[in-house]
C-alpha cells in the first residue's frame, strides 16, 4: 500500500511541502465545524499527529462523515501544506476508510488511567503514552546492541530452556510435558519420564552459559528474555523480563564497574539524542525534570561505596526503616533508595557484599566474609544492575557450591571452565525494563512490557 510515514513527512517537510502525499493511520481525535472538519491522524511512526483539514465545500459529506470516528483506520491523500499552528498539515483531497471502529472502542477519551489501560494490553499501543514507551524501548535495545558491537563483544544466544538455576534462589519456572495426573512412583521417576529425561526450567539468567562462551570468545553479551517465579508483587518485578548480560575475560571487579558505567552512560546518551519528542513528553507528563536528570547523570561520576560503609551510612541516617539494618542483611529497596536518592543523589555502585546473601559464583574476597560483587542503584528505582567478578578458582568454587547444598554433578561442565585454563573474568546483568523505567520515569514495570507477566496475571 503506497504511502508515506508521518514521521518522514515531518522530518523532511521542506521536500514534501506543497506536494500531494498519501498517508495511512488511525483517527486519534476529530472536530467538526460548519465549513471545516479536523482529524488528528497517527500512524505509530511519530508521536506527533498529522492534522487533516477537510474543507467541506470541496469534500462531499458522504465521504468525510464516515471518516470522523475515533479509532477508524484511514488512507488519506492530500496536499502537505505549511500551517501556523501545526508547522504542517494535510489539506485533504480523498479519504478511504480502511477499517471502521464501532462505538464500543474503549479508547474514546483523550486520557485514560494507566490502570484502565492495563486491562486492554492489546489496544494500549494505540495511545500516545505507550507509543512513546515502545519507541524508547526500541531505541534502548538498539543502543545496547550498538554499544557492544562497537566494543568488540560477540552477541551469543544462550538457551531459554535449561537445567541450572543460576541464581540459586529457587525461582525457576518448570518446563514439562508430563500430564497433571502423571502416575510416576517417585519424584525422580517423574522427571526421568519427562520430555528431557530430567528436570527442566526456564532460564533465570544466561550467565552460566554466557561464561562458557566468554571463556573461548573473550568478550560476549547475551540479551534475551529471563523468567523468575518471584512472588514479590511490586512495581519493579515481572515474571518475564529482558536481561542484558555481558561477560568479560581478563577483567576484575574494578574493570567491570568501569565498563558498566560507560555502558549505562552510552545507552542513556543514545536515547537522549534519538528520542527527544518522547523524552519531552515524559518530562511533561510523568517526571518533571527528567531530561535534566538524565543530562546530569551523563556528566557525573557514579558514586562508589562498600556494603560495610553503606550499612554504617544507613544506621547513622536517623531514618525509620521498615526493615532494620545490620551487617549481613540483604539491602531492601527502602535502603537502596535512601543511599542513591538521599545520600548520593545519583547512581551508586555498592560493592563487596556479604558472601552469604549473594550467589555461589562470585569471587570470594581475602577477608573470608565478602564477595567481589556490586549492585548499581539508581534514584527512584533501586537496583538496576547485579554484577560480580566470578570465582575462577576451582576448589573455592566447589566449596561455595557445597555450602549451598548444590549438586556438583549437575554443574560438571561449568566446573570444567575452571579446571581447563581458568581466567579472571567478570560480568553483569542489567534489567531492560528497570533502565527503561529510569530513563522514561514510568513508575510501574507493567507499563514497560507489551504483555506484562506478573504473579497471578498472564
Ligand atoms: O541481580 P540479578 O539477579 O543478577 C543476575 O541474574 C546475574 N546472573 C547477572 C550477571 O551477573 N550476569 O539480576 C540482574 C538484573 C537486576 O539488577 C534487575 O535489574 C533485573 O535483572 N531483574 C529483574 N527485572 C525485572 N523483574 C524481575 N523479577 C527481575 N529480577 C532481576
Ligand atoms: Mg540482584
Short mmCIF file of C-alpha atoms and ligand atoms in Angstrom, two decimals:
data_model
loop_
_atom_site.label_atom_id
_atom_site.label_comp_id
_atom_site.label_asym_id
_atom_site.label_seq_id
_atom_site.Cartn_x
_atom_site.Cartn_y
_atom_site.Cartn_z
CA UNK A 1 0.00 0.00 0.00
CA UNK A 2 1.90 3.04 -1.21
CA UNK A 3 2.02 5.78 1.41
CA UNK A 4 4.42 7.99 3.34
CA UNK A 5 5.16 7.70 7.07
CA UNK A 6 4.02 10.70 9.08
CA UNK A 7 7.45 10.80 10.70
CA UNK A 8 9.07 11.20 7.30
CA UNK A 9 6.68 13.99 6.34
CA UNK A 10 7.66 16.00 9.42
CA UNK A 11 11.39 15.26 9.25
CA UNK A 12 11.64 16.08 5.54
CA UNK A 13 8.91 18.70 5.48
CA UNK A 14 10.77 21.04 3.11
CA UNK A 15 10.84 18.28 0.47
CA UNK A 16 7.19 17.44 0.84
CA UNK A 17 5.85 20.99 1.17
CA UNK A 18 3.16 21.75 -1.41
CA UNK A 19 3.21 18.18 -2.75
CA UNK A 20 0.46 15.62 -2.91
CA UNK A 21 1.02 12.74 -0.45
CA UNK A 22 -0.82 9.68 0.80
CA UNK A 23 -0.79 8.73 4.49
CA UNK A 24 -2.34 5.89 6.48
CA UNK A 25 -3.22 5.81 10.17
CA UNK A 26 -5.82 5.84 12.92
CA UNK A 27 -8.08 8.71 13.96
CA UNK A 28 -6.97 9.84 17.42
CA UNK A 29 -9.48 12.72 17.67
CA UNK A 30 -11.65 14.81 15.37
CA UNK A 31 -13.63 18.05 15.42
CA UNK A 32 -16.32 19.30 13.14
CA UNK A 33 -17.38 22.86 12.39
CA UNK A 34 -19.64 24.44 9.84
CA UNK A 35 -17.20 24.64 6.97
CA UNK A 36 -14.17 22.59 8.07
CA UNK A 37 -13.58 19.26 9.83
CA UNK A 38 -10.30 18.36 11.53
CA UNK A 39 -8.80 14.95 12.18
CA UNK A 40 -5.71 14.14 14.24
CA UNK A 41 -4.18 11.15 12.48
CA UNK A 42 -1.48 8.91 13.97
CA UNK A 43 0.31 6.06 12.23
CA UNK A 44 2.67 4.95 15.03
CA UNK A 45 5.80 6.33 13.37
CA UNK A 46 5.73 9.70 15.11
CA UNK A 47 4.46 10.89 18.49
CA UNK A 48 3.18 13.95 16.70
CA UNK A 49 -0.15 13.53 14.94
CA UNK A 50 -0.77 14.83 11.44
CA UNK A 51 -3.66 17.25 11.34
CA UNK A 52 -6.02 16.64 8.42
CA UNK A 53 -8.08 19.59 7.19
CA UNK A 54 -11.30 18.71 5.40
CA UNK A 55 -12.83 21.61 3.51
CA UNK A 56 -16.50 20.72 3.39
CA UNK A 57 -17.09 22.74 0.27
CA UNK A 58 -14.66 20.53 -1.63
CA UNK A 59 -15.22 17.13 0.01
CA UNK A 60 -18.72 15.73 -0.02
CA UNK A 61 -20.21 14.88 3.36
CA UNK A 62 -20.86 11.34 2.15
CA UNK A 63 -17.05 10.94 2.02
CA UNK A 64 -15.96 12.94 5.06
CA UNK A 65 -18.63 11.83 7.54
CA UNK A 66 -17.68 8.12 7.70
CA UNK A 67 -14.08 9.16 8.47
CA UNK A 68 -15.00 11.22 11.54
CA UNK A 69 -14.91 8.36 14.03
CA UNK A 70 -12.31 7.86 16.77
CA UNK A 71 -10.27 4.72 16.09
CA UNK A 72 -11.15 4.44 12.40
CA UNK A 73 -8.27 3.38 10.16
CA UNK A 74 -7.88 5.68 7.13
CA UNK A 75 -5.92 6.13 3.96
CA UNK A 76 -5.88 9.78 3.03
CA UNK A 77 -4.48 11.71 0.09
CA UNK A 78 -3.94 15.43 0.19
CA UNK A 79 -1.60 18.38 -0.11
CA UNK A 80 1.08 18.76 2.59
CA UNK A 81 0.95 22.45 3.46
CA UNK A 82 2.57 24.79 5.99
CA UNK A 83 0.29 25.91 8.80
CA UNK A 84 0.73 28.48 11.52
CA UNK A 85 -0.40 26.26 14.37
CA UNK A 86 0.96 22.84 13.45
CA UNK A 87 4.02 23.56 11.34
CA UNK A 88 2.45 21.42 8.62
CA UNK A 89 -0.92 19.86 7.96
CA UNK A 90 -2.69 17.94 5.24
CA UNK A 91 -5.33 19.58 3.06
CA UNK A 92 -7.45 16.55 2.24
CA UNK A 93 -8.36 15.57 -1.33
CA UNK A 94 -9.54 12.00 -0.84
CA UNK A 95 -10.33 9.62 2.02
CA UNK A 96 -10.71 5.87 2.15
CA UNK A 97 -11.86 4.17 5.37
CA UNK A 98 -9.71 1.05 5.70
CA UNK A 99 -11.28 -0.17 8.91
CA UNK A 100 -14.30 1.10 10.80
CA UNK A 101 -14.30 1.37 14.57
CA UNK A 102 -17.59 0.83 16.40
CA UNK A 103 -18.73 2.93 19.37
CA UNK A 104 -17.63 0.36 21.95
CA UNK A 105 -13.93 1.11 21.15
CA UNK A 106 -12.53 1.61 24.67
CA UNK A 107 -10.14 4.46 23.78
CA UNK A 108 -12.71 7.19 23.20
CA UNK A 109 -11.31 9.76 25.63
CA UNK A 110 -8.00 11.58 25.23
CA UNK A 111 -6.68 10.49 28.64
CA UNK A 112 -7.17 7.16 30.34
CA UNK A 113 -5.66 5.94 33.59
CA UNK A 114 -2.74 3.53 33.35
CA UNK A 115 -4.73 1.09 35.50
CA UNK A 116 -7.51 1.07 32.93
CA UNK A 117 -5.05 0.71 30.04
CA UNK A 118 -3.51 -2.34 31.75
CA UNK A 119 -6.87 -4.07 31.28
CA UNK A 120 -6.58 -3.64 27.49
CA UNK A 121 -2.94 -4.50 26.66
CA UNK A 122 -3.98 -5.35 23.08
CA UNK A 123 -5.19 -1.80 22.42
CA UNK A 124 -2.90 0.36 24.51
CA UNK A 125 -0.14 0.60 21.83
CA UNK A 126 -2.62 2.98 20.14
CA UNK A 127 -2.17 5.56 22.89
CA UNK A 128 0.44 8.28 22.94
CA UNK A 129 1.86 7.04 26.25
CA UNK A 130 2.57 3.54 25.00
CA UNK A 131 3.68 4.71 21.60
CA UNK A 132 6.35 6.72 23.48
CA UNK A 133 7.26 3.83 25.82
CA UNK A 134 7.72 1.37 22.98
CA UNK A 135 9.67 3.87 20.88
CA UNK A 136 12.16 4.35 23.73
CA UNK A 137 12.27 0.62 24.45
CA UNK A 138 13.14 0.04 20.80
CA UNK A 139 15.86 2.71 20.76
CA UNK A 140 17.31 1.45 24.04
CA UNK A 141 17.57 -2.11 22.70
CA UNK A 142 19.25 -0.87 19.56
CA UNK A 143 21.65 1.27 21.64
CA UNK A 144 22.62 -1.79 23.70
CA UNK A 145 23.50 -3.78 20.59
CA UNK A 146 25.40 -0.82 19.15
CA UNK A 147 27.48 -0.38 22.32
CA UNK A 148 28.61 -3.99 22.47
CA UNK A 149 29.13 -4.30 18.75
CA UNK A 150 31.30 -1.20 18.72
CA UNK A 151 33.39 -2.53 21.61
CA UNK A 152 34.11 -5.96 20.17
CA UNK A 153 31.63 -8.11 22.09
CA UNK A 154 30.03 -11.09 20.38
CA UNK A 155 26.27 -11.46 20.78
CA UNK A 156 25.53 -15.02 21.89
CA UNK A 157 22.15 -16.67 22.26
CA UNK A 158 22.04 -18.67 25.46
CA UNK A 159 19.32 -21.27 25.96
CA UNK A 160 15.91 -20.37 27.31
CA UNK A 161 15.24 -23.92 28.49
CA UNK A 162 17.87 -25.01 30.97
CA UNK A 163 18.57 -27.35 33.86
CA UNK A 164 20.60 -24.98 36.02
CA UNK A 165 19.32 -22.37 38.43
CA UNK A 166 22.00 -19.71 38.04
CA UNK A 167 20.92 -17.52 40.92
CA UNK A 168 20.10 -20.42 43.24
CA UNK A 169 17.02 -18.64 44.52
CA UNK A 170 14.63 -21.44 43.54
CA UNK A 171 12.60 -19.17 41.32
CA UNK A 172 12.65 -21.28 38.16
CA UNK A 173 9.50 -21.95 36.20
CA UNK A 174 9.29 -25.62 35.29
CA UNK A 175 9.12 -26.80 31.70
CA UNK A 176 7.27 -30.06 31.33
CA UNK A 177 5.12 -32.15 29.03
CA UNK A 178 4.12 -34.54 31.81
CA UNK A 179 0.34 -34.75 32.31
CA UNK A 180 -1.00 -33.25 35.52
CA UNK A 181 -2.01 -36.68 36.75
CA UNK A 182 1.25 -38.48 35.88
CA UNK A 183 1.45 -41.75 37.74
CA UNK A 184 5.20 -41.71 38.48
CA UNK A 185 6.18 -43.53 41.67
CA UNK A 186 8.86 -41.10 42.77
CA UNK A 187 9.84 -37.53 42.00
CA UNK A 188 12.95 -38.90 40.28
CA UNK A 189 10.80 -41.10 38.02
CA UNK A 190 8.52 -38.17 37.28
CA UNK A 191 11.39 -36.14 35.86
CA UNK A 192 13.01 -39.16 34.19
CA UNK A 193 9.77 -39.76 32.26
CA UNK A 194 9.52 -36.12 31.22
CA UNK A 195 10.44 -34.70 27.80
CA UNK A 196 14.13 -34.10 28.52
CA UNK A 197 14.51 -37.07 30.84
CA UNK A 198 15.42 -34.66 33.59
CA UNK A 199 14.02 -31.66 35.43
CA UNK A 200 14.00 -28.59 33.16
CA UNK A 201 13.05 -24.97 33.57
CA UNK A 202 13.06 -21.51 32.03
CA UNK A 203 16.30 -19.62 32.49
CA UNK A 204 16.61 -17.09 35.30
CA UNK A 205 19.84 -15.78 33.75
CA UNK A 206 22.02 -16.53 30.74
CA UNK A 207 25.15 -16.01 32.80
CA UNK A 208 26.42 -19.56 33.27
CA UNK A 209 26.18 -20.34 29.57
CA UNK A 210 27.47 -16.82 28.83
CA UNK A 211 30.59 -17.59 30.88
CA UNK A 212 31.12 -20.75 28.83
CA UNK A 213 31.03 -18.65 25.64
CA UNK A 214 33.21 -15.86 27.05
CA UNK A 215 35.87 -18.34 28.14
CA UNK A 216 36.55 -19.01 24.48
CA UNK A 217 35.38 -15.88 22.71
CA UNK A 218 36.82 -13.38 25.19
CA UNK A 219 34.01 -10.82 25.38
CA UNK A 220 30.37 -11.66 24.87
CA UNK A 221 26.92 -10.44 25.77
CA UNK A 222 23.50 -12.02 25.90
CA UNK A 223 20.28 -10.10 25.54
CA UNK A 224 17.08 -12.02 25.91
CA UNK A 225 14.05 -12.93 27.96
CA UNK A 226 14.56 -14.12 31.52
CA UNK A 227 11.99 -15.74 33.78
CA UNK A 228 11.53 -15.67 37.52
CA UNK A 229 8.69 -17.13 39.55
CA UNK A 230 9.11 -14.41 42.14
CA UNK A 231 6.11 -13.85 44.29
CA UNK A 232 7.08 -10.26 45.03
CA UNK A 233 4.15 -8.26 43.76
CA UNK A 234 5.95 -4.94 43.31
CA UNK A 235 6.13 -2.24 40.69
CA UNK A 236 9.66 -3.41 39.76
CA UNK A 237 9.27 -7.17 39.38
CA UNK A 238 7.98 -9.06 36.37
CA UNK A 239 7.91 -12.83 35.94
CA UNK A 240 9.20 -12.36 32.38
CA UNK A 241 11.71 -9.59 31.77
CA UNK A 242 14.60 -8.89 29.41
CA UNK A 243 18.14 -9.01 30.66
CA UNK A 244 21.40 -7.82 29.12
CA UNK A 245 24.40 -9.82 30.35
CA UNK A 246 27.94 -9.05 29.22
CA UNK A 247 30.73 -11.39 30.32
CA UNK A 248 34.33 -10.23 30.01
CA UNK A 249 37.53 -12.26 30.33
CA UNK A 250 40.69 -10.86 31.89
CA UNK A 251 38.61 -8.32 33.85
CA UNK A 252 38.36 -7.89 37.62
CA UNK A 253 35.62 -6.14 39.60
CA UNK A 254 37.25 -2.75 39.11
CA UNK A 255 37.33 -3.23 35.31
CA UNK A 256 33.72 -4.39 35.04
CA UNK A 257 32.50 -1.43 37.13
CA UNK A 258 34.21 0.90 34.68
CA UNK A 259 32.57 -0.92 31.77
CA UNK A 260 29.13 -0.84 33.42
CA UNK A 261 29.31 2.93 33.99
CA UNK A 262 30.49 3.61 30.45
CA UNK A 263 27.76 1.33 29.08
CA UNK A 264 24.93 2.95 31.08
CA UNK A 265 26.02 6.44 30.08
CA UNK A 266 26.38 5.44 26.45
CA UNK A 267 22.87 3.99 26.15
CA UNK A 268 21.29 6.91 28.01
CA UNK A 269 23.09 9.35 25.71
CA UNK A 270 21.85 7.45 22.66
CA UNK A 271 18.22 7.68 23.82
CA UNK A 272 18.54 11.35 24.82
CA UNK A 273 19.80 12.14 21.31
CA UNK A 274 17.46 9.84 19.39
CA UNK A 275 14.14 10.26 21.23
CA UNK A 276 13.77 13.98 22.01
CA UNK A 277 9.99 14.05 21.43
CA UNK A 278 9.34 11.02 23.63
CA UNK A 279 11.53 12.31 26.48
CA UNK A 280 9.93 15.77 26.27
CA UNK A 281 6.54 14.06 26.57
CA UNK A 282 7.62 12.01 29.61
CA UNK A 283 9.22 15.10 31.16
CA UNK A 284 5.92 16.94 30.86
CA UNK A 285 3.56 14.08 31.61
CA UNK A 286 5.32 11.78 34.16
CA UNK A 287 8.51 13.14 35.70
CA UNK A 288 9.20 16.86 35.76
CA UNK A 289 12.93 17.45 35.26
CA UNK A 290 13.51 14.05 33.62
CA UNK A 291 15.72 15.37 30.81
CA UNK A 292 17.76 17.42 33.26
CA UNK A 293 18.18 14.32 35.44
CA UNK A 294 19.49 12.30 32.50
CA UNK A 295 21.89 15.05 31.41
CA UNK A 296 23.15 15.30 34.98
CA UNK A 297 23.81 11.53 35.04
CA UNK A 298 25.80 11.81 31.82
CA UNK A 299 28.04 14.45 33.38
CA UNK A 300 28.58 13.00 36.85
CA UNK A 301 30.77 10.17 38.11
CA UNK A 302 28.72 7.40 39.67
CA UNK A 303 29.13 7.03 43.44
CA UNK A 304 31.00 4.08 44.99
CA UNK A 305 30.61 2.69 48.48
CA UNK A 306 31.28 -0.68 50.08
CA UNK A 307 28.42 -2.63 51.58
CA UNK A 308 30.05 -2.29 55.01
CA UNK A 309 30.23 1.51 54.67
CA UNK A 310 26.67 1.60 53.31
CA UNK A 311 25.38 -0.21 56.40
CA UNK A 312 27.07 2.44 58.56
CA UNK A 313 25.52 5.26 56.49
CA UNK A 314 22.07 3.69 56.85
CA UNK A 315 22.45 3.17 60.59
CA UNK A 316 23.55 6.77 61.09
CA UNK A 317 20.84 8.18 58.80
CA UNK A 318 18.33 8.52 61.62
CA UNK A 319 15.68 7.13 59.25
CA UNK A 320 12.98 4.75 60.45
CA UNK A 321 13.29 1.82 58.07
CA UNK A 322 10.66 -0.90 57.94
CA UNK A 323 13.46 -3.47 57.83
CA UNK A 324 16.22 -2.73 60.38
CA UNK A 325 19.79 -2.68 59.06
CA UNK A 326 22.55 -4.89 60.43
CA UNK A 327 25.76 -6.07 58.78
CA UNK A 328 24.84 -9.25 56.92
CA UNK A 329 21.28 -8.25 56.00
CA UNK A 330 20.18 -8.04 52.38
CA UNK A 331 19.58 -4.41 51.45
CA UNK A 332 15.88 -3.75 50.87
CA UNK A 333 14.52 -1.31 48.31
CA UNK A 334 13.98 1.31 51.05
CA UNK A 335 17.70 1.09 51.94
CA UNK A 336 18.82 1.16 48.33
CA UNK A 337 16.65 4.17 47.62
CA UNK A 338 17.92 6.07 50.65
CA UNK A 339 21.52 5.52 49.54
CA UNK A 340 21.02 6.57 45.95
CA UNK A 341 18.28 9.22 46.37
CA UNK A 342 19.17 10.94 49.60
CA UNK A 343 22.80 10.15 50.37
CA UNK A 344 24.44 10.20 46.91
CA UNK A 345 21.64 11.80 44.83
CA UNK A 346 22.98 9.93 41.77
CA UNK A 347 23.63 6.34 40.64
CA UNK A 348 25.89 4.44 43.04
CA UNK A 349 27.76 1.13 42.99
CA UNK A 350 27.60 -0.74 46.30
CA UNK A 351 30.49 -3.23 46.41
CA UNK A 352 31.71 -6.23 48.40
CA UNK A 353 28.52 -7.72 49.79
CA UNK A 354 28.50 -10.48 52.42
CA UNK A 355 29.03 -13.83 50.68
CA UNK A 356 26.04 -15.37 52.46
CA UNK A 357 23.46 -13.15 50.75
CA UNK A 358 24.91 -13.49 47.24
CA UNK A 359 25.13 -16.22 44.58
CA UNK A 360 27.64 -19.09 44.59
CA UNK A 361 29.65 -17.96 41.55
CA UNK A 362 31.01 -14.69 42.96
CA UNK A 363 34.71 -14.29 43.71
CA UNK A 364 35.50 -14.69 47.38
CA UNK A 365 37.43 -11.79 48.88
CA UNK A 366 40.53 -12.40 51.06
CA UNK A 367 38.58 -11.28 54.17
CA UNK A 368 36.72 -14.59 54.04
CA UNK A 369 33.37 -12.82 54.56
CA UNK A 370 32.58 -10.79 51.45
CA UNK A 371 32.49 -11.33 47.69
CA UNK A 372 33.68 -9.13 44.79
CA UNK A 373 30.15 -8.18 43.77
CA UNK A 374 28.39 -4.91 43.12
CA UNK A 375 24.85 -3.69 42.57
CA UNK A 376 24.23 -0.45 40.71
CA UNK A 377 21.48 1.53 42.41
CA UNK A 378 19.66 4.46 40.81
CA UNK A 379 17.28 7.07 42.25
CA UNK A 380 13.60 6.25 42.00
CA UNK A 381 14.15 2.55 41.40
CA UNK A 382 16.96 0.95 43.40
CA UNK A 383 18.92 -1.92 41.82
CA UNK A 384 19.21 -1.94 38.04
CA UNK A 385 22.43 -3.97 37.70
CA UNK A 386 23.71 -7.06 39.53
CA UNK A 387 27.43 -7.54 38.88
CA UNK A 388 30.42 -9.54 40.05
CA UNK A 389 33.86 -10.84 39.39
CA UNK A 390 33.46 -14.61 39.10
CA UNK A 391 35.21 -17.15 41.30
CA UNK A 392 37.90 -18.50 38.99
CA UNK A 393 39.44 -20.95 41.49
CA UNK A 394 38.00 -24.45 41.08
CA UNK A 395 38.36 -25.54 44.70
CA UNK A 396 36.95 -22.32 46.14
CA UNK A 397 34.03 -22.50 43.73
CA UNK A 398 33.24 -26.09 44.71
CA UNK A 399 33.36 -25.17 48.40
CA UNK A 400 30.88 -22.32 47.83
CA UNK A 401 28.54 -24.67 45.94
CA UNK A 402 28.70 -27.40 48.56
CA UNK A 403 27.99 -24.83 51.26
CA UNK A 404 24.74 -24.09 49.40
CA UNK A 405 23.90 -27.79 49.00
CA UNK A 406 24.25 -27.58 45.23
CA UNK A 407 24.64 -30.89 43.38
CA UNK A 408 28.13 -30.62 41.84
CA UNK A 409 27.31 -33.36 39.30
CA UNK A 410 24.72 -31.07 37.69
CA UNK A 411 27.42 -28.43 37.09
CA UNK A 412 30.34 -30.52 35.77
CA UNK A 413 30.53 -28.52 32.54
CA UNK A 414 30.54 -25.22 34.40
CA UNK A 415 33.25 -26.55 36.71
CA UNK A 416 35.30 -27.64 33.68
CA UNK A 417 35.65 -23.97 32.72
CA UNK A 418 37.64 -23.52 35.95
CA UNK A 419 39.52 -26.81 35.51
CA UNK A 420 40.77 -26.05 31.99
CA UNK A 421 42.57 -22.73 31.61
CA UNK A 422 40.58 -20.69 34.12
CA UNK A 423 40.98 -16.90 33.87
CA UNK A 424 39.84 -13.91 35.93
CA UNK A 425 36.53 -12.77 34.43
CA UNK A 426 33.57 -10.62 35.35
CA UNK A 427 30.10 -9.76 34.17
CA UNK A 428 26.81 -8.14 35.00
CA UNK A 429 23.11 -8.29 34.34
CA UNK A 430 21.02 -5.22 33.53
CA UNK A 431 17.23 -5.44 33.65
CA UNK A 432 15.97 -3.77 30.46
CA UNK A 433 12.64 -2.77 32.00
CA UNK A 434 14.35 -1.29 35.06
CA UNK A 435 16.59 1.01 33.00
CA UNK A 436 13.65 1.83 30.76
CA UNK A 437 11.73 2.95 33.86
CA UNK A 438 14.69 5.07 34.91
CA UNK A 439 15.01 6.73 31.51
CA UNK A 440 11.30 7.40 30.98
CA UNK A 441 10.06 7.94 34.53
CA UNK A 442 7.47 5.18 34.06
CA UNK A 443 6.52 4.09 37.58
CA UNK A 444 5.30 0.56 37.05
CA UNK A 445 7.13 -2.25 35.25
CA UNK A 446 3.72 -3.38 33.93
CA UNK A 447 3.75 -0.31 31.71
CA UNK A 448 7.09 -1.13 30.04
CA UNK A 449 6.11 -4.53 28.59
CA UNK A 450 3.71 -5.28 25.74
CA UNK A 451 2.13 -8.09 27.77
CA UNK A 452 3.36 -7.93 31.37
CA UNK A 453 3.51 -11.27 33.15
CA UNK A 454 3.28 -10.98 36.92
CA UNK A 455 2.18 -13.32 39.69
CA UNK A 456 -1.49 -14.14 39.24
CA UNK A 457 -1.74 -12.40 35.86
CA UNK A 458 -0.94 -13.83 32.43
O1 LIG B 1 20.83 -9.29 40.19
P1 LIG B 1 20.38 -10.38 39.27
O2 LIG B 1 19.59 -11.49 39.84
O3 LIG B 1 21.72 -10.92 38.59
C1 LIG B 1 21.82 -11.97 37.74
O4 LIG B 1 20.91 -12.60 37.27
C2 LIG B 1 23.23 -12.25 37.31
N1 LIG B 1 23.29 -13.62 36.81
C3 LIG B 1 23.63 -11.23 36.28
C4 LIG B 1 25.03 -11.43 35.76
O5 LIG B 1 25.97 -11.20 36.50
N2 LIG B 1 25.16 -11.86 34.52
O6 LIG B 1 19.55 -9.75 38.07
C5 LIG B 1 20.12 -8.78 37.24
C6 LIG B 1 19.16 -7.63 36.99
C7 LIG B 1 18.71 -6.90 38.25
O7 LIG B 1 19.65 -5.97 38.68
C8 LIG B 1 17.43 -6.26 37.76
O8 LIG B 1 17.71 -5.10 37.02
C9 LIG B 1 16.89 -7.30 36.80
O9 LIG B 1 17.97 -8.12 36.40
N3 LIG B 1 15.86 -8.13 37.44
C10 LIG B 1 14.53 -8.00 37.22
N4 LIG B 1 13.85 -7.14 36.46
C11 LIG B 1 12.50 -7.26 36.45
N5 LIG B 1 11.82 -8.19 37.12
C12 LIG B 1 12.47 -9.08 37.91
N6 LIG B 1 11.78 -10.02 38.56
C13 LIG B 1 13.90 -9.00 37.99
N7 LIG B 1 14.84 -9.71 38.63
C14 LIG B 1 16.02 -9.17 38.29
MG1 LIG B 2 20.49 -8.70 42.11
#
